[in-house]
Amino acid sequence: MSAVAPSTMLILHDPSTLLHSTVELLGAKLIPALESPERITAILESTSSSHHTLRTINFKDPNTNDTTNPTNSTNATTSSILDLLSNTHSQPYLTHLSSIFQTWLSAGLVEPNSSVLPECFPFPAPHKPSEPKDVYARVGYYAFDMSSGITSSTYFSTLASANLALEGVKLLLAPDSSSPPRTILALTRPPGHHCDGARAGGYCYANNAALAVSAYQQLSTPAGHDQVLSADRKGKPKVAILDLDFHHGNGTQSIFYSDPSVLYISIHGEDEFPYYTGAASETGSGDGRGFNVNLPLKTDSSYAAYAKLLDTALDRIKDYEADFLIVSLGFDTFELDPLGKFKIGTEDYETMARTVRHRLMRDNGINKALILLEGGYVIDRLGENLLSFLKGWEED
Ligand code: SP5
Ligand code: ZN
């Protein structure tokens, strides 16, 4: 690599994503969720004193100051987010997310500053269950674990987080800019890759990557901003999602499992959360067969072992001839992470990012990528890990 001055990364953040703050059952303890607002404030602190450009987006309803209830009035941004989300999320789930806290609060079942948590989940039965009437049961029906508490702000922060992904796509495809950004990092929080469009789980309430795919498909078609020339799957552009979080992105996998226009590739801890998905044998179904690639990696693996799988992943993205890349980036692959079990160090993120960026440009001839934040829970090392990643990404 030549020693050119590093270019800056455009980083998107929304203060409304910090409002959500909940609890989780971890092991035998109900504790403040490790997925906390402090993760983002730590990243903001590190990046604001760096050469990168931080842009604040304010997802807020112009018609009301009631940030806890954005559905009360018509907000163009809210409806465009909901429109895009409805491509991959069920309407009853989105309605549940928007209303369940208020339902519990009105019934005196939860304190104003507390969290709604599930108590019973659907289990195998002769008939597929339908939405239960009981307001406790409904919470379990729309969740798969107990780390997805719903507070008064959860819905609003979830929309603000999804909006960052949308803004990222819009900026990458902006037709009226002489030099649109090549890569955008959206500080999406809550994260998204565990949400399958019908249930929350793993700290995720809406799948930000899925929303980004919908936005890209809409905006890059001839009616949108940017003509995609190599589209050959029913006119749809080809999007690759590279999931580098420690955990398997069961939600993203599920949403695109039968969709050949989206290649999903994940490197994740073998036999780790979410436990029931992530095997290499899950390769897609129907038209989507072959377009889901799981690369499970043994716990305690070092970056050397990780790098081999990353090469395999990048080979697949090359063969696929992707038009656009979304990276689901988690820093829970870090050696000290309380939820991750790989042995990846701060300096490895630089190598990881350089490898992805270099091969994306060389093999796919694409410059455009959207990086979405997923997990990563060592708060006082998140900033430096991210800066290391950005260093590797931006040095051409
Ligand atoms: C976005 C993301 O990284 N979500 C991950 C959520 C993982 N939550 C469950 C972790 C389960 C760990 N089980 C160990 C219990 C004993 N401490
Ligand atoms: Zn994770």
Short mmCIF file of C-alpha atoms and ligand atoms in Angstrom, two decimals:
data_model
loop_
_atom_site.label_atom_id
_atom_site.label_comp_id
_atom_site.label_asym_id
_atom_site.label_seq_id
_atom_site.Cartn_x
_atom_site.Cartn_y
_atom_site.Cartn_z
CA MET A 1 0.00 0.00 0.00
CA SER A 2 1.28 3.45 -0.77
CA ALA A 3 1.64 5.90 2.05
CA VAL A 4 -1.08 8.32 1.05
CA ALA A 5 -2.84 10.52 3.56
CA PRO A 6 -5.80 8.61 4.97
CA SER A 7 -9.14 9.81 3.65
CA THR A 8 -11.97 10.47 5.98
CA MET A 9 -14.94 8.25 6.60
CA LEU A 10 -18.42 9.72 6.82
CA ILE A 11 -19.96 8.50 10.05
CA LEU A 12 -23.69 8.92 10.69
CA HIS A 13 -25.14 9.19 14.16
CA ASP A 14 -28.53 10.08 15.63
CA PRO A 15 -28.91 11.15 19.30
CA SER A 16 -32.36 9.50 19.34
CA THR A 17 -30.68 6.11 19.13
CA LEU A 18 -29.38 6.73 22.67
CA LEU A 19 -32.85 6.87 24.25
CA HIS A 20 -33.38 3.10 24.26
CA SER A 21 -31.90 1.53 27.38
CA THR A 22 -33.16 -1.78 28.69
CA VAL A 23 -32.43 -4.88 30.76
CA GLU A 24 -31.65 -8.48 29.82
CA LEU A 25 -31.57 -11.88 31.41
CA LEU A 26 -27.92 -12.96 31.09
CA GLY A 27 -27.07 -16.26 32.71
CA ALA A 28 -29.13 -16.23 35.92
CA LYS A 29 -29.20 -12.45 36.31
CA LEU A 30 -31.46 -9.67 35.16
CA ILE A 31 -28.97 -6.89 34.44
CA PRO A 32 -28.76 -3.65 32.46
CA ALA A 33 -28.40 -4.79 28.83
CA LEU A 34 -24.79 -4.92 27.65
CA GLU A 35 -26.07 -3.29 24.47
CA SER A 36 -26.15 0.19 26.02
CA PRO A 37 -26.18 3.86 24.92
CA GLU A 38 -22.66 4.17 26.37
CA ARG A 39 -21.38 2.04 23.46
CA ILE A 40 -22.27 4.83 21.07
CA THR A 41 -21.13 7.69 23.30
CA ALA A 42 -17.74 5.96 23.60
CA ILE A 43 -17.50 5.69 19.81
CA LEU A 44 -18.53 9.34 19.40
CA GLU A 45 -15.85 10.43 21.81
CA SER A 46 -13.13 8.59 19.89
CA THR A 47 -14.29 9.53 16.42
CA SER A 48 -14.95 13.20 17.16
CA SER A 49 -11.29 13.70 17.98
CA SER A 50 -10.25 11.84 14.80
CA HIS A 51 -9.99 13.06 11.20
CA HIS A 52 -13.25 11.32 10.29
CA THR A 53 -16.40 13.30 9.57
CA LEU A 54 -19.21 12.81 12.02
CA ARG A 55 -22.64 13.84 10.82
CA THR A 56 -25.60 14.07 13.18
CA ILE A 57 -28.98 13.09 11.78
CA ASN A 58 -32.06 14.05 13.76
CA PHE A 59 -34.88 11.62 13.25
CA LYS A 60 -37.62 13.49 14.97
CA ASP A 61 -41.19 14.14 14.27
CA PRO A 62 -41.61 17.77 13.24
CA ASN A 63 -45.23 17.72 14.43
CA THR A 64 -44.73 16.61 17.96
CA ASN A 65 -42.21 16.75 20.75
CA ASP A 66 -43.45 13.43 22.01
CA THR A 67 -40.43 11.37 21.05
CA THR A 68 -41.93 8.26 22.60
CA ASN A 69 -44.85 8.10 20.24
CA PRO A 70 -43.93 8.94 16.67
CA THR A 71 -47.02 7.21 15.30
CA ASN A 72 -49.28 9.96 16.59
CA SER A 73 -48.89 12.11 13.55
CA THR A 74 -47.87 11.88 9.96
CA ASN A 75 -44.18 12.25 9.52
CA ALA A 76 -42.76 11.73 6.05
CA THR A 77 -39.60 10.15 7.39
CA THR A 78 -41.49 7.79 9.68
CA SER A 79 -43.71 6.63 6.86
CA SER A 80 -40.85 6.10 4.45
CA ILE A 81 -39.00 4.04 7.07
CA LEU A 82 -42.13 2.02 7.77
CA ASP A 83 -42.77 1.57 4.04
CA LEU A 84 -39.27 0.22 3.53
CA LEU A 85 -39.39 -1.94 6.66
CA SER A 86 -42.70 -3.43 5.57
CA ASN A 87 -40.90 -5.15 2.66
CA THR A 88 -39.15 -7.43 5.13
CA HIS A 89 -41.02 -7.04 8.45
CA SER A 90 -44.56 -8.16 9.17
CA GLN A 91 -47.16 -5.48 9.79
CA PRO A 92 -48.43 -7.12 13.00
CA TYR A 93 -44.86 -7.21 14.37
CA LEU A 94 -44.28 -3.53 13.58
CA THR A 95 -47.63 -2.64 15.15
CA HIS A 96 -46.69 -4.65 18.24
CA LEU A 97 -43.35 -2.86 18.53
CA SER A 98 -45.04 0.52 18.25
CA SER A 99 -47.74 -0.14 20.82
CA ILE A 100 -46.90 -2.82 23.39
CA PHE A 101 -45.14 -0.57 25.89
CA GLN A 102 -48.08 1.84 25.99
CA THR A 103 -50.48 -1.10 26.28
CA TRP A 104 -48.64 -2.46 29.31
CA LEU A 105 -48.24 1.02 30.82
CA SER A 106 -51.94 1.83 30.52
CA ALA A 107 -52.81 -1.50 32.12
CA GLY A 108 -50.43 -0.76 35.00
CA LEU A 109 -48.22 -3.74 34.10
CA VAL A 110 -44.95 -1.83 33.75
CA GLU A 111 -43.37 1.24 35.36
CA PRO A 112 -42.78 4.23 33.04
CA ASN A 113 -39.00 3.76 33.17
CA SER A 114 -39.00 -0.01 33.12
CA SER A 115 -38.92 -2.67 30.38
CA VAL A 116 -41.45 -5.05 28.92
CA LEU A 117 -39.95 -8.57 28.78
CA PRO A 118 -41.38 -11.86 27.48
CA GLU A 119 -42.43 -14.69 29.79
CA CYS A 120 -43.51 -17.45 27.39
CA PHE A 121 -42.46 -18.26 23.83
CA PRO A 122 -44.26 -20.21 21.08
CA PHE A 123 -43.35 -23.90 21.25
CA PRO A 124 -43.85 -26.79 18.78
CA ALA A 125 -47.54 -27.57 18.49
CA PRO A 126 -49.80 -29.22 15.89
CA HIS A 127 -50.86 -25.84 14.54
CA LYS A 128 -48.85 -22.74 13.84
CA PRO A 129 -49.80 -20.35 16.62
CA SER A 130 -51.54 -17.09 15.80
CA GLU A 131 -51.14 -13.80 17.65
CA PRO A 132 -52.29 -14.31 21.23
CA LYS A 133 -54.81 -11.94 22.79
CA ASP A 134 -53.06 -11.94 26.14
CA VAL A 135 -50.73 -8.93 26.43
CA TYR A 136 -48.05 -10.95 28.23
CA ALA A 137 -48.19 -13.76 25.69
CA ARG A 138 -47.95 -11.33 22.80
CA VAL A 139 -44.50 -10.19 23.96
CA GLY A 140 -43.13 -13.74 23.74
CA TYR A 141 -44.87 -14.27 20.40
CA TYR A 142 -42.86 -11.35 18.95
CA ALA A 143 -39.48 -12.18 20.53
CA PHE A 144 -37.10 -15.13 20.73
CA ASP A 145 -35.04 -14.33 23.80
CA MET A 146 -34.92 -12.21 26.94
CA SER A 147 -32.38 -9.65 25.81
CA SER A 148 -34.92 -7.68 23.83
CA GLY A 149 -36.70 -5.60 26.47
CA ILE A 150 -39.06 -2.93 25.21
CA THR A 151 -39.06 0.50 26.90
CA SER A 152 -40.98 3.71 26.23
CA SER A 153 -38.24 4.71 23.75
CA THR A 154 -37.45 1.43 22.05
CA TYR A 155 -39.67 1.94 19.02
CA PHE A 156 -38.45 5.47 18.47
CA SER A 157 -34.77 4.53 18.78
CA THR A 158 -35.36 1.56 16.47
CA LEU A 159 -36.80 3.85 13.78
CA ALA A 160 -33.95 6.34 14.28
CA SER A 161 -31.44 3.51 13.91
CA ALA A 162 -33.10 2.22 10.74
CA ASN A 163 -33.19 5.79 9.45
CA LEU A 164 -29.41 5.98 9.72
CA ALA A 165 -29.17 2.98 7.40
CA LEU A 166 -31.58 4.69 4.98
CA GLU A 167 -29.65 7.97 5.11
CA GLY A 168 -26.48 6.01 4.42
CA VAL A 169 -27.93 4.48 1.26
CA LYS A 170 -29.32 7.83 0.12
CA LEU A 171 -25.95 9.55 0.53
CA LEU A 172 -24.10 6.76 -1.27
CA LEU A 173 -26.48 7.05 -4.22
CA ALA A 174 -26.86 10.84 -4.17
CA PRO A 175 -27.12 11.99 -7.80
CA ASP A 176 -26.63 15.66 -7.02
CA SER A 177 -23.24 15.38 -5.43
CA SER A 178 -20.00 15.79 -7.40
CA SER A 179 -18.20 13.42 -5.06
CA PRO A 180 -20.62 11.13 -3.25
CA PRO A 181 -19.04 9.26 -0.37
CA ARG A 182 -17.60 5.84 -1.15
CA THR A 183 -18.27 4.29 2.19
CA ILE A 184 -20.58 5.28 5.00
CA LEU A 185 -20.52 4.01 8.52
CA ALA A 186 -23.91 4.25 10.24
CA LEU A 187 -23.82 4.01 14.04
CA THR A 188 -26.97 1.93 14.08
CA ARG A 189 -28.27 1.23 17.56
CA PRO A 190 -30.24 -0.84 18.40
CA PRO A 191 -28.43 -3.29 16.11
CA GLY A 192 -30.41 -5.36 13.61
CA HIS A 193 -29.02 -8.68 12.39
CA HIS A 194 -30.90 -10.93 14.85
CA CYS A 195 -34.33 -9.51 13.95
CA ASP A 196 -36.05 -11.65 11.31
CA GLY A 197 -38.89 -9.28 10.61
CA ALA A 198 -41.38 -10.99 12.90
CA ARG A 199 -39.59 -11.10 16.26
CA ALA A 200 -37.05 -9.19 18.32
CA GLY A 201 -34.02 -10.85 19.86
CA GLY A 202 -30.31 -10.48 20.54
CA TYR A 203 -30.81 -6.74 21.24
CA CYS A 204 -32.33 -6.29 17.74
CA TYR A 205 -35.81 -4.91 16.93
CA ALA A 206 -35.61 -4.06 13.22
CA ASN A 207 -33.19 -5.43 10.67
CA ASN A 208 -31.20 -2.40 9.55
CA ALA A 209 -29.36 -4.35 6.84
CA ALA A 210 -32.67 -5.53 5.36
CA LEU A 211 -33.94 -1.97 5.31
CA ALA A 212 -30.74 -0.87 3.57
CA VAL A 213 -31.25 -3.56 0.92
CA SER A 214 -34.80 -2.35 0.28
CA ALA A 215 -33.63 1.24 0.09
CA TYR A 216 -30.80 0.32 -2.28
CA GLN A 217 -33.11 -1.71 -4.51
CA GLN A 218 -35.58 1.13 -4.67
CA LEU A 219 -33.12 3.98 -5.19
CA SER A 220 -30.77 2.25 -7.60
CA THR A 221 -33.47 1.20 -10.09
CA PRO A 222 -33.96 3.34 -13.20
CA ALA A 223 -36.80 5.18 -11.48
CA GLY A 224 -34.46 5.98 -8.63
CA HIS A 225 -31.14 7.74 -8.46
CA ASP A 226 -28.63 5.43 -10.02
CA GLN A 227 -28.76 2.95 -12.85
CA VAL A 228 -27.32 -0.42 -11.99
CA LEU A 229 -26.00 -2.04 -15.13
CA SER A 230 -25.15 -5.54 -14.05
CA ALA A 231 -28.51 -6.30 -12.50
CA ASP A 232 -29.64 -9.62 -13.90
CA ARG A 233 -31.88 -11.13 -11.26
CA LYS A 234 -35.38 -10.04 -12.23
CA GLY A 235 -33.97 -6.57 -12.71
CA LYS A 236 -32.77 -6.34 -9.17
CA PRO A 237 -29.27 -5.21 -8.27
CA LYS A 238 -27.11 -7.75 -6.50
CA VAL A 239 -26.36 -6.94 -2.90
CA ALA A 240 -23.89 -8.82 -0.71
CA ILE A 241 -24.17 -8.67 3.07
CA LEU A 242 -20.96 -9.58 4.88
CA ASP A 243 -21.75 -10.21 8.54
CA LEU A 244 -18.65 -9.86 10.72
CA ASP A 245 -20.37 -9.80 14.12
CA PHE A 246 -19.33 -12.61 16.49
CA HIS A 247 -22.89 -13.95 16.42
CA HIS A 248 -24.69 -15.50 13.48
CA GLY A 249 -27.15 -13.05 11.94
CA ASN A 250 -30.14 -15.38 12.05
CA GLY A 251 -32.51 -12.53 11.21
CA THR A 252 -30.73 -11.41 8.06
CA GLN A 253 -30.29 -15.02 6.97
CA SER A 254 -33.98 -15.72 7.48
CA ILE A 255 -35.16 -12.62 5.61
CA PHE A 256 -33.08 -13.36 2.50
CA TYR A 257 -32.98 -17.16 2.66
CA SER A 258 -34.84 -17.72 -0.59
CA ASP A 259 -33.73 -14.50 -2.30
CA PRO A 260 -30.97 -14.81 -4.94
CA SER A 261 -30.66 -11.02 -5.22
CA VAL A 262 -29.04 -10.90 -1.79
CA LEU A 263 -25.96 -12.93 -0.91
CA TYR A 264 -25.67 -13.33 2.86
CA ILE A 265 -22.29 -14.41 4.25
CA SER A 266 -21.50 -14.71 7.93
CA ILE A 267 -18.38 -15.58 9.92
CA HIS A 268 -19.40 -16.34 13.49
CA GLY A 269 -18.69 -18.37 16.62
CA GLU A 270 -19.59 -22.03 16.16
CA ASP A 271 -22.31 -23.33 18.50
CA GLU A 272 -22.71 -19.89 20.05
CA PHE A 273 -25.77 -17.61 20.36
CA PRO A 274 -28.30 -17.69 18.68
CA TYR A 275 -27.53 -21.43 18.88
CA TYR A 276 -30.17 -22.79 16.48
CA THR A 277 -28.86 -21.25 13.25
CA GLY A 278 -25.50 -20.62 11.62
CA ALA A 279 -24.48 -24.11 10.43
CA ALA A 280 -22.58 -24.38 7.16
CA SER A 281 -25.36 -26.65 5.88
CA GLU A 282 -27.78 -23.69 5.78
CA THR A 283 -27.21 -22.63 2.18
CA GLY A 284 -30.50 -21.06 1.14
CA SER A 285 -33.72 -22.40 -0.33
CA GLY A 286 -35.61 -22.28 -3.61
CA ASP A 287 -34.18 -19.62 -5.94
CA GLY A 288 -31.96 -18.56 -3.07
CA ARG A 289 -30.12 -21.86 -2.89
CA GLY A 290 -26.39 -21.19 -2.82
CA PHE A 291 -26.80 -17.56 -1.79
CA ASN A 292 -26.54 -18.09 1.95
CA VAL A 293 -23.06 -18.86 3.22
CA ASN A 294 -22.35 -19.66 6.85
CA LEU A 295 -18.73 -19.88 7.94
CA PRO A 296 -18.78 -20.96 11.59
CA LEU A 297 -15.44 -20.66 13.38
CA LYS A 298 -14.33 -22.44 16.54
CA THR A 299 -14.28 -20.36 19.68
CA ASP A 300 -10.80 -19.27 20.82
CA SER A 301 -9.76 -18.84 17.17
CA SER A 302 -7.13 -16.22 16.41
CA TYR A 303 -7.22 -13.70 13.56
CA ALA A 304 -5.11 -16.04 11.39
CA ALA A 305 -7.94 -18.56 11.37
CA TYR A 306 -10.53 -15.82 10.92
CA ALA A 307 -8.59 -14.40 7.94
CA LYS A 308 -8.86 -17.74 6.09
CA LEU A 309 -12.63 -17.65 6.33
CA LEU A 310 -12.66 -14.00 5.37
CA ASP A 311 -10.83 -14.97 2.16
CA THR A 312 -13.45 -17.63 1.47
CA ALA A 313 -16.18 -15.04 2.05
CA LEU A 314 -14.55 -12.55 -0.30
CA ASP A 315 -14.12 -15.26 -2.96
CA ARG A 316 -17.88 -15.82 -2.85
CA ILE A 317 -18.60 -12.10 -3.10
CA LYS A 318 -16.31 -11.94 -6.12
CA ASP A 319 -18.03 -14.90 -7.84
CA TYR A 320 -21.40 -13.34 -7.10
CA GLU A 321 -20.39 -10.10 -8.84
CA ALA A 322 -22.08 -8.02 -6.21
CA ASP A 323 -23.05 -4.45 -7.09
CA PHE A 324 -23.14 -3.22 -3.53
CA LEU A 325 -21.80 -4.36 -0.18
CA ILE A 326 -23.34 -4.02 3.24
CA VAL A 327 -21.09 -4.91 6.16
CA SER A 328 -22.78 -5.91 9.41
CA LEU A 329 -19.89 -5.00 11.67
CA GLY A 330 -19.64 -6.26 15.24
CA PHE A 331 -16.77 -5.69 17.61
CA ASP A 332 -17.81 -8.60 19.81
CA THR A 333 -15.13 -10.60 17.94
CA PHE A 334 -12.68 -8.68 20.19
CA GLU A 335 -10.57 -10.83 22.52
CA LEU A 336 -11.93 -9.18 25.67
CA ASP A 337 -15.60 -9.16 24.69
CA PRO A 338 -17.93 -10.57 27.37
CA LEU A 339 -20.21 -12.17 24.73
CA GLY A 340 -17.64 -13.18 22.12
CA LYS A 341 -14.97 -15.87 22.23
CA PHE A 342 -12.52 -15.11 19.45
CA LYS A 343 -8.96 -13.91 20.00
CA ILE A 344 -8.99 -10.88 17.75
CA GLY A 345 -6.94 -7.85 18.80
CA THR A 346 -7.30 -4.14 18.07
CA GLU A 347 -4.66 -4.15 15.31
CA ASP A 348 -6.39 -7.08 13.56
CA TYR A 349 -9.37 -4.85 12.73
CA GLU A 350 -7.08 -2.75 10.56
CA THR A 351 -5.97 -5.84 8.62
CA MET A 352 -9.56 -7.11 8.40
CA ALA A 353 -10.85 -3.84 6.97
CA ARG A 354 -7.96 -3.43 4.54
CA THR A 355 -8.52 -6.95 3.23
CA VAL A 356 -12.23 -6.41 2.65
CA ARG A 357 -11.82 -3.00 1.05
CA HIS A 358 -8.89 -4.03 -1.13
CA ARG A 359 -10.59 -7.15 -2.45
CA LEU A 360 -13.89 -5.39 -2.98
CA MET A 361 -12.23 -2.86 -5.24
CA ARG A 362 -9.96 -5.35 -6.98
CA ASP A 363 -12.44 -8.21 -7.45
CA ASN A 364 -15.76 -6.46 -7.79
CA GLY A 365 -14.66 -3.06 -9.00
CA ILE A 366 -16.96 -1.50 -6.46
CA ASN A 367 -16.18 1.37 -4.29
CA LYS A 368 -19.47 1.71 -2.52
CA ALA A 369 -20.22 0.12 0.80
CA LEU A 370 -22.45 0.72 3.76
CA ILE A 371 -21.12 -0.35 7.13
CA LEU A 372 -23.73 -0.90 9.83
CA LEU A 373 -22.87 -1.33 13.49
CA GLU A 374 -24.08 -4.54 15.11
CA GLY A 375 -22.56 -5.74 18.44
CA GLY A 376 -19.42 -5.11 20.50
CA TYR A 377 -19.55 -4.71 24.25
CA VAL A 378 -16.15 -3.69 25.62
CA ILE A 379 -17.14 -0.07 25.90
CA ASP A 380 -13.75 1.40 26.70
CA ARG A 381 -12.11 -0.36 23.73
CA LEU A 382 -14.87 0.14 21.15
CA GLY A 383 -13.55 3.50 19.99
CA GLU A 384 -10.01 2.32 19.34
CA ASN A 385 -11.22 -0.89 17.69
CA LEU A 386 -13.41 1.12 15.35
CA LEU A 387 -10.63 3.61 14.56
CA SER A 388 -8.35 0.68 13.78
CA PHE A 389 -10.96 -0.73 11.37
CA LEU A 390 -11.42 2.67 9.71
CA LYS A 391 -7.67 3.07 9.31
CA GLY A 392 -7.46 -0.19 7.37
CA TRP A 393 -10.55 0.63 5.32
CA GLU A 394 -9.52 4.05 4.16
CA GLU A 395 -5.85 3.58 3.31
CA ASP A 396 -5.93 2.78 -0.37
C1 SP5 B 1 -26.12 -7.78 18.29
C2 SP5 B 1 -25.53 -8.84 19.20
O1 SP5 B 1 -24.30 -8.95 19.28
N1 SP5 B 1 -26.36 -9.57 19.94
C3 SP5 B 1 -25.88 -10.60 20.77
C4 SP5 B 1 -26.79 -10.96 21.89
C5 SP5 B 1 -26.28 -12.13 22.67
N2 SP5 B 1 -27.05 -12.35 23.85
C6 SP5 B 1 -26.99 -13.63 24.47
C7 SP5 B 1 -25.64 -14.05 24.93
C8 SP5 B 1 -25.72 -15.37 25.65
C9 SP5 B 1 -24.48 -15.65 26.42
N3 SP5 B 1 -24.72 -16.72 27.32
C10 SP5 B 1 -23.81 -16.80 28.42
C11 SP5 B 1 -24.56 -16.83 29.72
C12 SP5 B 1 -23.67 -16.86 30.90
N4 SP5 B 1 -23.01 -15.61 31.17
ZN ZN B 2 -23.00 -10.06 18.28
#
